[in-house]
Coordinates of C-alpha atoms and ligand atoms in Angstrom, one line a residue:
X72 CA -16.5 -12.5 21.0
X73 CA -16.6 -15.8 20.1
X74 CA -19.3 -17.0 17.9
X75 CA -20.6 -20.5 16.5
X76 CA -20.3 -22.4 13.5
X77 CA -23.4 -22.4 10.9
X78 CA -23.7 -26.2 10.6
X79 CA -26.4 -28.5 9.1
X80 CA -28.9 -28.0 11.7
X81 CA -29.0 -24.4 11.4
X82 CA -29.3 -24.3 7.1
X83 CA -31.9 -26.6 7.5
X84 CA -33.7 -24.1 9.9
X85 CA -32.9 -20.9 8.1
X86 CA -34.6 -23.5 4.9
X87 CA -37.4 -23.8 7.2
X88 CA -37.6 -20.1 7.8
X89 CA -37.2 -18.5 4.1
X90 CA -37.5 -21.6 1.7
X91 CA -34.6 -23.3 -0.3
X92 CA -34.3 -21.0 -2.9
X93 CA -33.2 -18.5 -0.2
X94 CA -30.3 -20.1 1.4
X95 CA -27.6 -20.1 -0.5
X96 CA -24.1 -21.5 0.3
X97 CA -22.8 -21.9 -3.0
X98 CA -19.1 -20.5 -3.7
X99 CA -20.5 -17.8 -6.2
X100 CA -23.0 -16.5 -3.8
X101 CA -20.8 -16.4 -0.2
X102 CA -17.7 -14.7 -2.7
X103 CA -19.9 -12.2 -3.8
X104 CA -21.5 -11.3 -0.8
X105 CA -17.8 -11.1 0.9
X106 CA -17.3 -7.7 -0.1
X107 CA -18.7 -4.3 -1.0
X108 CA -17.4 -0.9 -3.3
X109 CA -14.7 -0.5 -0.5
X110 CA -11.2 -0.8 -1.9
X111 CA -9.0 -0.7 1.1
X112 CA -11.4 -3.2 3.2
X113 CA -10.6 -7.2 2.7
X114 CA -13.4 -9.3 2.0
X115 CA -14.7 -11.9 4.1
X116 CA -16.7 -14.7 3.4
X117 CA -20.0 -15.5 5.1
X118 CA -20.8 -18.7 5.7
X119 CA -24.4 -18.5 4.5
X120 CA -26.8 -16.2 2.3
X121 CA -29.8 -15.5 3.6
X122 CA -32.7 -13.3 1.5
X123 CA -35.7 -13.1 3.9
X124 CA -39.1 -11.6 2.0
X125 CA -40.7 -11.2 5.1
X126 CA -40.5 -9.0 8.5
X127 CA -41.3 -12.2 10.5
X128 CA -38.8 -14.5 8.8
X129 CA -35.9 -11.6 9.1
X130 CA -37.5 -12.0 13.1
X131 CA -37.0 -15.7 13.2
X132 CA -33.6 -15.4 11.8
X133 CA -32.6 -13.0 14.5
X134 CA -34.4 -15.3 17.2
X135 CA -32.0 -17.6 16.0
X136 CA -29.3 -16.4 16.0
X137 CA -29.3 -15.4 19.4
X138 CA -29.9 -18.8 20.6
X139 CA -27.1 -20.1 18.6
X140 CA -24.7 -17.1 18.8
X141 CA -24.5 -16.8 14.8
X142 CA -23.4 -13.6 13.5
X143 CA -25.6 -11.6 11.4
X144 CA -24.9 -8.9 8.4
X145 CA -27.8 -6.9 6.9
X146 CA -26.9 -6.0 3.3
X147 CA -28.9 -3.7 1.0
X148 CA -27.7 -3.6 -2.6
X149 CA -23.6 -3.8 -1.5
X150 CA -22.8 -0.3 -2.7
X151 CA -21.1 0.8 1.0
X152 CA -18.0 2.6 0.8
X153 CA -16.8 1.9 4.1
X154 CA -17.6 -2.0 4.2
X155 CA -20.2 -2.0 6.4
X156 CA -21.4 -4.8 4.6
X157 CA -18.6 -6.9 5.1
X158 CA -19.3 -10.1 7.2
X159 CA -16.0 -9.7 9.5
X160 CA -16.8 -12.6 11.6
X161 CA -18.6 -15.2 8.7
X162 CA -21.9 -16.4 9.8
X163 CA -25.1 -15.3 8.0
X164 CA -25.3 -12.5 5.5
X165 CA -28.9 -11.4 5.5
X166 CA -29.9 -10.0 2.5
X167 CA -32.8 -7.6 2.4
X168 CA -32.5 -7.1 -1.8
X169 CA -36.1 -9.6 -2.0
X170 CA -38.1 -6.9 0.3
X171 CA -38.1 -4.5 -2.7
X172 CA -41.9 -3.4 -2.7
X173 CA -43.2 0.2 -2.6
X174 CA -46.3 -0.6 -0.1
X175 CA -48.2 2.7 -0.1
X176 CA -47.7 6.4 -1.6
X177 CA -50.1 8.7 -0.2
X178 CA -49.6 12.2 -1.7
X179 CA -52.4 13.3 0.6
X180 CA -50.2 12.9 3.4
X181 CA -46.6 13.6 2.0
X182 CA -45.3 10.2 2.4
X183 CA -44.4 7.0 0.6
X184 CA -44.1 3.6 2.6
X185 CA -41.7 1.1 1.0
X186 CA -39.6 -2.0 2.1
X187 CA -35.9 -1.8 2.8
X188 CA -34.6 -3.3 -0.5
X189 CA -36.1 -0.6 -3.3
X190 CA -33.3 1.0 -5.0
X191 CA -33.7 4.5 -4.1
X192 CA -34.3 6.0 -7.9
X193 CA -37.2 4.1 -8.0
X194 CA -38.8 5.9 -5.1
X195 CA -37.5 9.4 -6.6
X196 CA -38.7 8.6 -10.0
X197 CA -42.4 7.7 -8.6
X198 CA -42.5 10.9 -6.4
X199 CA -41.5 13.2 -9.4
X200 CA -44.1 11.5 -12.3
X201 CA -46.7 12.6 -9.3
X202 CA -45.1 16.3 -8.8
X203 CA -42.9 15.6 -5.5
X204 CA -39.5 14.9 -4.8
X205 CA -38.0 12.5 -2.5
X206 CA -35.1 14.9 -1.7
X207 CA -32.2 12.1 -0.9
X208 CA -30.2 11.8 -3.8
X209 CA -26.5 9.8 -2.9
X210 CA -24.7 9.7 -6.0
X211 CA -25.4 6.3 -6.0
X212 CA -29.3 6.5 -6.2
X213 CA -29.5 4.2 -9.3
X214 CA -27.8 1.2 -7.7
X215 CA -28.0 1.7 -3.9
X216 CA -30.9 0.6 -1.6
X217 CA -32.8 2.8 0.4
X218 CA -32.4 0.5 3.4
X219 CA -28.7 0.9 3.0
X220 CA -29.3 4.5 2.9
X221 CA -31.0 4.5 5.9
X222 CA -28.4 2.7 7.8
X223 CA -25.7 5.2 6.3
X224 CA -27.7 8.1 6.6
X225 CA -26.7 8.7 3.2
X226 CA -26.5 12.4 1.7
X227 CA -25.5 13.1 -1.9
X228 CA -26.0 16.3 -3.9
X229 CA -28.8 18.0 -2.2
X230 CA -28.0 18.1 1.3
X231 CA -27.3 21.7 1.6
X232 CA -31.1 22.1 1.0
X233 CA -32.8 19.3 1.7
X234 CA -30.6 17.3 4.4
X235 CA -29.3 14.3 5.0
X236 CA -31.3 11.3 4.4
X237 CA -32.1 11.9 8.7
X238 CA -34.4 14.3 7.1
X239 CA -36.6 12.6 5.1
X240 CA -37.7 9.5 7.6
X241 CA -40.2 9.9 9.3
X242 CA -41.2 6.3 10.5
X243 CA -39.5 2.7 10.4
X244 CA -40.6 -0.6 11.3
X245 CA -37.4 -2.2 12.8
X246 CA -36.4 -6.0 14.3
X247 CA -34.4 -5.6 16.8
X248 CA -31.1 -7.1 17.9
X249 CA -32.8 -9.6 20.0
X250 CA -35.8 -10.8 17.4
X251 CA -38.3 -8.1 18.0
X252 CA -40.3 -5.8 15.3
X253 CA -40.8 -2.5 16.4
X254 CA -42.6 0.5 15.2
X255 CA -41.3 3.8 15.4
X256 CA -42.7 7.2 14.1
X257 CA -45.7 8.0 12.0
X258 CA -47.0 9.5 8.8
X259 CA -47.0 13.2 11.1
X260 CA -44.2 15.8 10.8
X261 CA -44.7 16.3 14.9
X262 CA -43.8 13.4 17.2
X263 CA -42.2 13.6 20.6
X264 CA -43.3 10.5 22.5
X265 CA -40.0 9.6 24.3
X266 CA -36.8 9.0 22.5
X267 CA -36.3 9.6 18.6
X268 CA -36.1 6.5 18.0
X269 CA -36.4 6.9 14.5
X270 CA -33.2 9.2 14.8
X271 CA -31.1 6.8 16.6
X272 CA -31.6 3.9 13.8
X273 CA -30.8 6.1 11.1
X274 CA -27.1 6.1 10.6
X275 CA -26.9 2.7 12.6
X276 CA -24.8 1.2 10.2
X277 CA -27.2 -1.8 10.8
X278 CA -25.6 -2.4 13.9
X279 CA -28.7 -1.4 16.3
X280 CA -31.5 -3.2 14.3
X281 CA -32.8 -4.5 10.7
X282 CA -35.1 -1.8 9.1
X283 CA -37.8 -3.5 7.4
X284 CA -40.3 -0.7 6.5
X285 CA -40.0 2.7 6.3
X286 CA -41.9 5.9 5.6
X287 CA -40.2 8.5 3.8
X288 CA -41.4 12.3 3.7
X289 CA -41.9 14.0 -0.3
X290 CA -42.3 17.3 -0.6
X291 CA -43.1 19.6 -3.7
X292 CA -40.9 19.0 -6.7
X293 CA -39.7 22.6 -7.8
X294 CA -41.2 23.3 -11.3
X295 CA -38.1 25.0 -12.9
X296 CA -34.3 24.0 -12.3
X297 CA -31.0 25.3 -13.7
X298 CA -27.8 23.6 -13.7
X299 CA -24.4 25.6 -13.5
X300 CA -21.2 24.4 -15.0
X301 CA -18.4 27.0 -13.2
X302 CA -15.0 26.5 -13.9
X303 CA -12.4 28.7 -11.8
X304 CA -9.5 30.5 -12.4
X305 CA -7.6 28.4 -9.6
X306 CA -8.5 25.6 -6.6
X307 CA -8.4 27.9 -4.3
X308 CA -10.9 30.9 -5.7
X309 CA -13.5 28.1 -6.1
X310 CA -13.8 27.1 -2.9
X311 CA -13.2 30.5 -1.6
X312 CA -16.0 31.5 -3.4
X313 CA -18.8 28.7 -2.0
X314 CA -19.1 30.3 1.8
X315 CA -19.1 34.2 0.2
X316 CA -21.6 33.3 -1.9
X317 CA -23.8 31.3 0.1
X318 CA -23.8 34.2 2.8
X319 CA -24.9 36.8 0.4
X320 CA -27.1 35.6 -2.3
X321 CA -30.2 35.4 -0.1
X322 CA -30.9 32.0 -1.1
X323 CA -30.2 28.0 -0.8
X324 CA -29.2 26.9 -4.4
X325 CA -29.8 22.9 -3.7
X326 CA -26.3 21.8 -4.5
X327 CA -22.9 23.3 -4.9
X328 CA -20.3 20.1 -6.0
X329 CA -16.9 20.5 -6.5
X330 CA -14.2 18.5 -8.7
X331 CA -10.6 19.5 -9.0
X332 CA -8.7 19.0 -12.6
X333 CA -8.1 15.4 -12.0
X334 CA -11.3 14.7 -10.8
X335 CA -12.4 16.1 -14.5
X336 CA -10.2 14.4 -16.1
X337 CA -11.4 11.1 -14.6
X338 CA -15.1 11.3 -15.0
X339 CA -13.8 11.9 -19.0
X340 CA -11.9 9.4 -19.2
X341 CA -15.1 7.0 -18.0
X342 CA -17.4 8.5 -20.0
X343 CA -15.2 9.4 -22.9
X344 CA -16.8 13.0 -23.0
X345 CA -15.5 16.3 -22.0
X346 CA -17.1 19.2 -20.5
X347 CA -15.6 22.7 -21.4
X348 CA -12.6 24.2 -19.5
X349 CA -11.3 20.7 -18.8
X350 CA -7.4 22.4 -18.3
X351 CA -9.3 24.5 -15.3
X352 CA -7.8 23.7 -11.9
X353 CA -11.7 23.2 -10.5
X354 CA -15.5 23.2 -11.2
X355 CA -18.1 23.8 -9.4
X356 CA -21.5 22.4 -10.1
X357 CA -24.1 24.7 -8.8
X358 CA -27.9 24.0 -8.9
X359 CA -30.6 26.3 -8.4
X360 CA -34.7 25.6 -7.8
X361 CA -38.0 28.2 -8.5
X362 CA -41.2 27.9 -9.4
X363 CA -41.0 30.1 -11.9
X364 CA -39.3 31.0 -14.8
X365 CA -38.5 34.7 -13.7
X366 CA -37.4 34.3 -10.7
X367 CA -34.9 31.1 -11.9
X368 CA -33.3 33.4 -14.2
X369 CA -33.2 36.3 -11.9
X370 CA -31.4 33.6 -9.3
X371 CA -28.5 32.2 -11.8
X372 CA -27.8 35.6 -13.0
X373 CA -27.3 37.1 -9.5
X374 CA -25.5 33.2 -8.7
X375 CA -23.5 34.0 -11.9
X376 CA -22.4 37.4 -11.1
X377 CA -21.2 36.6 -7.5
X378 CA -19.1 33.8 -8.8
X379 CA -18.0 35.6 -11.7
X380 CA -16.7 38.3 -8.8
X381 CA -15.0 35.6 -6.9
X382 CA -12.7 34.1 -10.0
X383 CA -15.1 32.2 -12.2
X384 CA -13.7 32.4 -15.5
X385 CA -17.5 31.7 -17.6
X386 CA -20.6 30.6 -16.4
X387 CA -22.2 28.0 -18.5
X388 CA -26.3 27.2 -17.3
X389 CA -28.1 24.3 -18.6
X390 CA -31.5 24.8 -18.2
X391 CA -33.1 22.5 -20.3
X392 CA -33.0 18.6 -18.8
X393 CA -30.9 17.1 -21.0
X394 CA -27.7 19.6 -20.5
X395 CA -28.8 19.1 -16.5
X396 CA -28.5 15.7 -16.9
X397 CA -25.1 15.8 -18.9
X398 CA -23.7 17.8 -16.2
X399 CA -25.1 15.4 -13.4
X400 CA -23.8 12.3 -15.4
X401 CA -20.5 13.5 -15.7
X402 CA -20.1 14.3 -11.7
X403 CA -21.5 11.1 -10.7
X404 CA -19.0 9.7 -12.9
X405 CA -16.2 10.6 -10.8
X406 CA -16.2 7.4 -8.5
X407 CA -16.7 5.2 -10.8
X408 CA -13.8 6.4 -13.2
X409 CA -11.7 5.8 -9.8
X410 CA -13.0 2.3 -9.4
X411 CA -12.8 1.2 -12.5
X412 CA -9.3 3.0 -13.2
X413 CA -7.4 3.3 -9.8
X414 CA -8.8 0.5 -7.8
X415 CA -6.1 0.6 -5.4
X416 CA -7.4 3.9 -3.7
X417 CA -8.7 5.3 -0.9
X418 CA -12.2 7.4 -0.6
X419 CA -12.3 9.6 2.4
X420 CA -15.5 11.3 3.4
X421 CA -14.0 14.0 5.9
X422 CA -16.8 16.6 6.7
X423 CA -16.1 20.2 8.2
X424 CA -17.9 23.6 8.8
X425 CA -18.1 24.7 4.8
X426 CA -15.8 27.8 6.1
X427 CA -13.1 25.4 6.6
X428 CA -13.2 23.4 3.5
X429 CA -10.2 25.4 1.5
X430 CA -8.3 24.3 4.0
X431 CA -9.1 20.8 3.6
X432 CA -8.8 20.0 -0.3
X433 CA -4.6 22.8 -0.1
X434 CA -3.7 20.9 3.2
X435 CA -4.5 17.2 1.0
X436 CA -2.7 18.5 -1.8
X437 CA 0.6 19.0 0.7
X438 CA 0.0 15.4 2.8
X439 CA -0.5 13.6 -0.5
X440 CA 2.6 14.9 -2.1
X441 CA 5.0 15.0 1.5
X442 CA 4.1 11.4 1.4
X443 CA 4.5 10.5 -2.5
X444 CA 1.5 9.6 -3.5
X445 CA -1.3 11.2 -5.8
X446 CA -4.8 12.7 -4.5
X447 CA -7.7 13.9 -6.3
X448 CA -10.4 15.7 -4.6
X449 CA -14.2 16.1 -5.5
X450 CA -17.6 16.7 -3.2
X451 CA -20.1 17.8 -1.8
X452 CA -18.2 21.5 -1.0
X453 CA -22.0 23.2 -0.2
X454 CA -22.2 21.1 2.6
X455 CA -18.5 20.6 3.5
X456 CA -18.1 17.0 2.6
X457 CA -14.9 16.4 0.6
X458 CA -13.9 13.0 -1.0
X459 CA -10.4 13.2 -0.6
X460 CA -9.3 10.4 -2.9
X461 CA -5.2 9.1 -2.6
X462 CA -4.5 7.1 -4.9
X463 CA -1.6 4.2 -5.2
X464 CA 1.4 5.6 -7.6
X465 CA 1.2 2.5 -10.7
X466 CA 5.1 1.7 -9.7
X467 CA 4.6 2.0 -6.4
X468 CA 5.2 -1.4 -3.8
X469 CA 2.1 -2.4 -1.9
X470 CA 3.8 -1.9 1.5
X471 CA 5.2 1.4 0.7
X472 CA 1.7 2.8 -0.5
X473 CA 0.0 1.0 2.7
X474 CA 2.8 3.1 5.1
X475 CA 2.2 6.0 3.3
X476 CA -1.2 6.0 3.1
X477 CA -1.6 5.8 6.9
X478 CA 0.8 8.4 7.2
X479 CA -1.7 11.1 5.0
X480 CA -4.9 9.3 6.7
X481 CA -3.4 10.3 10.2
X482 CA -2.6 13.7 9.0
X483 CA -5.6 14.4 7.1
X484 CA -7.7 13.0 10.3
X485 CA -5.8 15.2 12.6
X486 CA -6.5 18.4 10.4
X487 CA -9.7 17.5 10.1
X488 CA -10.6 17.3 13.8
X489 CA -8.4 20.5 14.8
X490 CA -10.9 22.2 12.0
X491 CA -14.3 21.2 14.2
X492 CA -14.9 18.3 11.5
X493 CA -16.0 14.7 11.3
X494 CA -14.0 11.4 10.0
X495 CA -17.3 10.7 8.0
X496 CA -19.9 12.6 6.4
X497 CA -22.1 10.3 4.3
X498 CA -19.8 6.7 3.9
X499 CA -19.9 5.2 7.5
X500 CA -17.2 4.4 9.7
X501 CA -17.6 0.5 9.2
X502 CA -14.5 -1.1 9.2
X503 CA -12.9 1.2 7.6
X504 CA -12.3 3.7 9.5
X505 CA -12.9 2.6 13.2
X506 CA -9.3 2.5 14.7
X507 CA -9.2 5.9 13.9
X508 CA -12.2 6.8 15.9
X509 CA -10.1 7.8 18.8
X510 CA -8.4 10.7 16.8
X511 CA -12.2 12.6 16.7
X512 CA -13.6 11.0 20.1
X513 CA -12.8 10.4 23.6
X514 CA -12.6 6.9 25.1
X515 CA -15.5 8.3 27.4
X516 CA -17.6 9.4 24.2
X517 CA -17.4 6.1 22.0
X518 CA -18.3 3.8 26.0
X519 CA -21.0 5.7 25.7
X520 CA -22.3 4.4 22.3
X521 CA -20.8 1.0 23.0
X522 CA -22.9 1.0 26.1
X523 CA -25.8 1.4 24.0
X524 CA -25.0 -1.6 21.5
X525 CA -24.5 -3.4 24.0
X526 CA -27.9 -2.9 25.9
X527 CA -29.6 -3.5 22.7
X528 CA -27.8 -6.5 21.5
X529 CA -26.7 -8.4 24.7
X530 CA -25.0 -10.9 22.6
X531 CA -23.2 -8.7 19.9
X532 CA -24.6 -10.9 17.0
X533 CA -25.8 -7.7 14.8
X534 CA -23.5 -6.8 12.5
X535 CA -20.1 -7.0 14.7
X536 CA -16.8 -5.6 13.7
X537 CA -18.2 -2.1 12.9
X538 CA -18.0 1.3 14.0
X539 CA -15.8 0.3 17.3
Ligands
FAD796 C1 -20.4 5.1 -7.2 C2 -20.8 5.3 -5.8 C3 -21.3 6.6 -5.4 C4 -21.8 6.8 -4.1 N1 -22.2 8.0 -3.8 C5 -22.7 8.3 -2.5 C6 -23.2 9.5 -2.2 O1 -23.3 10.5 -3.0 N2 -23.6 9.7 -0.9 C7 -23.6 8.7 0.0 O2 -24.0 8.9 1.2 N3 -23.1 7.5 -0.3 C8 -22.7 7.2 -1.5 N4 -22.2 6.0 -1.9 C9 -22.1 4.9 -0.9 C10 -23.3 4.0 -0.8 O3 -24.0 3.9 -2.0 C11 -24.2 4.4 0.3 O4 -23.6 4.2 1.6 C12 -25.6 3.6 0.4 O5 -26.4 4.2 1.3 C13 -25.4 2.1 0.6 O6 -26.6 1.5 0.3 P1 -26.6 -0.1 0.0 O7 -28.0 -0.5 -0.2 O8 -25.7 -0.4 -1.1 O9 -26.1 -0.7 1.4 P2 -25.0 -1.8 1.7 O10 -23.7 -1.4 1.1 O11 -25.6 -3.2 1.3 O12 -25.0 -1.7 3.2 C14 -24.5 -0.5 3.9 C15 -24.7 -0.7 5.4 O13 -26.1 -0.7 5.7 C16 -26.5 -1.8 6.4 N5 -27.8 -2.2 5.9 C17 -28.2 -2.4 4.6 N6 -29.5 -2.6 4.6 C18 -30.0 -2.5 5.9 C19 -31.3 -2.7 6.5 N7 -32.4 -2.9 5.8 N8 -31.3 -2.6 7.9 C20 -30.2 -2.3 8.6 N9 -29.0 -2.2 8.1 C21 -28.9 -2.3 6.7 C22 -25.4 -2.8 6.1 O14 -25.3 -3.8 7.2 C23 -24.2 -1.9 6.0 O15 -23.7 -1.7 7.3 C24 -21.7 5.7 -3.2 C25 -21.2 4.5 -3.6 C26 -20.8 4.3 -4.9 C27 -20.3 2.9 -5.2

């Protein structure tokens, strides 16, 4: 595709559109909005920085745009792990962080309206001081947008409860690839008037449309929780134990997270803190919801006993919010220890039936060392979402980790598919990961979502470079 240059004329019209103070093509600003958290994916630099406030101005941009055949990149708050962020071809980054306004919250109804650019704690935080939860919760709630969450279809630590972030949308106002705002879904649970639209935006990876508004679904908050700290005798009794458990103990605990001994040791070494059993080879981080206190305790005991029959070696509950918290702080941790102390890594996000998932974290154990580099592995194992993380040896070249690290991505790829799983649970193919779309799909299967892109964007100026 070839695309146009953003001279003069069009500054001055995107200054017309949004105002000076929010077009920015200073070196600072198009560096910094070159890249996201993706380590393996290069940045590029945009050529302008757009932050629109409006609906119509994000409109006029795309209007634009299409008349001058400018690339455009929506960006929520830059936290994508699979650099869907990234402006491949330059052009204009258009930044939604300004839209950042919570525009209704009607309890009556179940819902909260807000604009693309709120960071998504904010919404949880004002859901739970007016007893509901909004039930998406991505590790990176405190810094990530929920516009960006939208367009990841984001999932974090409650998905084996509560869903993907699919779950909780239930309307979005949209501008299209061509210029046009659109309104899909309602403040109903029931809707079935032609396509689910709202379904097809979600997990767009901003490549279908810009989500401007959006109207999430809250549900009760559950009165009484209890965190469990579980370390394991060995790797493989720990995951073992997640699909025997979840099969007989008659209910969904909310989250069951898994980090393996170097996964521990890294969330210590950012926090300086240790949690107890750090020489265990695994942890599991289970977390169970009631609405009353008998029937909580009744729950992690039963919890408790099952694991301890399946190779726990203790059971530690927090029950109070500030040992809950502790234990939360220290698995979020985990990614940002490797970002901050391995930055030349690589975060994989393969997802697979949850029977399959022992498989998974022994089989990357075996690629990462046939291959001579490191792994660690940590996730979401209730759900089957593993972050298998390899990691660059320190005194290893740069080519001979880049070789070998597409060696084990192949491998781990092909395992994954044989095992009925996906290249991406929660992080996006992006850039990252789209030449190896083919190992998962048929060239018949990805036309057929190319054809769609291309019907809705005639002149491929959303977000291009991603997904195919
Ligand atoms: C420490 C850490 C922990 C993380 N934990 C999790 C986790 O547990 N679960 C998880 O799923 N992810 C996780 N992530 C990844 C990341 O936070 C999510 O993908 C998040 O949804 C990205 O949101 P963002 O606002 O930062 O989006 P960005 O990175 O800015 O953008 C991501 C994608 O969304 C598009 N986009 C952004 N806003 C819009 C919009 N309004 N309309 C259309 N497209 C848009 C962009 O074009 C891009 O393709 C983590 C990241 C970090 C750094």
């Amino acid at each position: 595709m070839k695309y146009s240059k953003v001279i003069e004329e069009i500054i001055q019209k995107l200054i017309e559109i949004v105002g000076e103070e929010n077009v920015k093509t200073e070196k600072d600003y198009l560096e910094k909005y070159s890249k996201d958290e993706t380590s393996e994916v290069k940045p590029h630099l945009p050529e302008v920085v757009v932050f629109a406030t409006k609906t119509e101005q994000v409109a006029k941009i795309i209007k634009l745009a299409n008349e001058k055949l400018i690339p455009v990149t929506p960006r929520g708050a830059g936290t994508g792990l699979s650099g869907g962020a990234v402006p491949v071809y330059g052009g204009i980054v258009l930044s939604l962080e300004k839209m950042n306004q919570i525009l209704e919250f009607n309890p009556e109804d179940l819902a909260v309206v807000v604009q693309p650019g709120v960071i998504t704690g904010e919404i949880q935080k004002l859901a739970e001081e007016h007893g509901l939860y909004y039930a998406g919760d991505p590790a990176s709630s405190e810094s990530s947008s929920i516009g960006g969450n939208i367009a990841e279809n984001a999932g974090g630590t409650r998905v084996i409860k509560y869903g993907p972030t699919s779950f909780h949308v239930l309307a979005l106002e949209v501008v299209t690839p061509t210029g046009e705002i659109v309104r899909y879904g309602g403040k109903m649970l029931k809707n079935v008037m032609g396509y689910d639209m709202v379904r097809l935006m979600v997990g767009s990876e901003g490549t279908l449309g810009i989500v401007t508004k959006i109207t999430l679904r809250l549900v009760p908050k559950p009165k009484y929780l209890s965190t469990l700290l579980v370390p394991f005798d060995s790797l493989e009794n720990s995951i073992n134990s997640v699909p025997k458990v979840l099969s007989t103990l008659g209910f969904l605990p909310s989250s069951i997270e898994f980090m393996d001994k170097e996964s521990v040791k890294m969330a210590s070494k950012f926090l300086n803190e240790e949690i107890p059993n750090m020489e265990s080879p695994a942890h599991l981080i289970v977390e169970i919801e009631a609405q009353d206190k008998d029937s909580l305790a009744k729950s992690y005991m039963k919890l408790g006993d099952e694991m301890m029959k399946n190779g726990a070696v203790e059971v530690y509950i927090a029950d109070n919010r500030h040992h809950r918290e502790k234990i939360w702080k220290f698995r979020k941790a985990i990614a940002e220890g490797i970002i901050a102390f391995r930055p030349t890594h690589c975060m994989e996000d393969v997802s697979v039936p949850i029977s399959k998932m022992p498989q998974i974290v022994l089989e990357a154990e075996k690629i990462a060392r046939n291959n001579g580099i490191e792994v660690l592995s940590f996730g979401h194992v209730g759900d089957g979402n593993m972050h298998v993380t390899f990691l660059k040896p320190p005194e290893m070249s740069s080519d001979s980790w880049k070789e070998r690290l597409e060696n084990s991505l192949v491998e781990l790829y092909k395992l994954t598919a044989k095992l009925g799983g996906s290249i991406t649970g929660e992080h996006g193919v992006g850039v990252k990961r789209r030449r190896f779309l083919k190992i998962f799909m048929t060239e018949e299967e990805i036309e057929f979502m190319r054809k769609i892109k291309k019907a809705l964007d005639p002149n491929m100026i959303l977000n291009p470079g991603k997904i195919f």
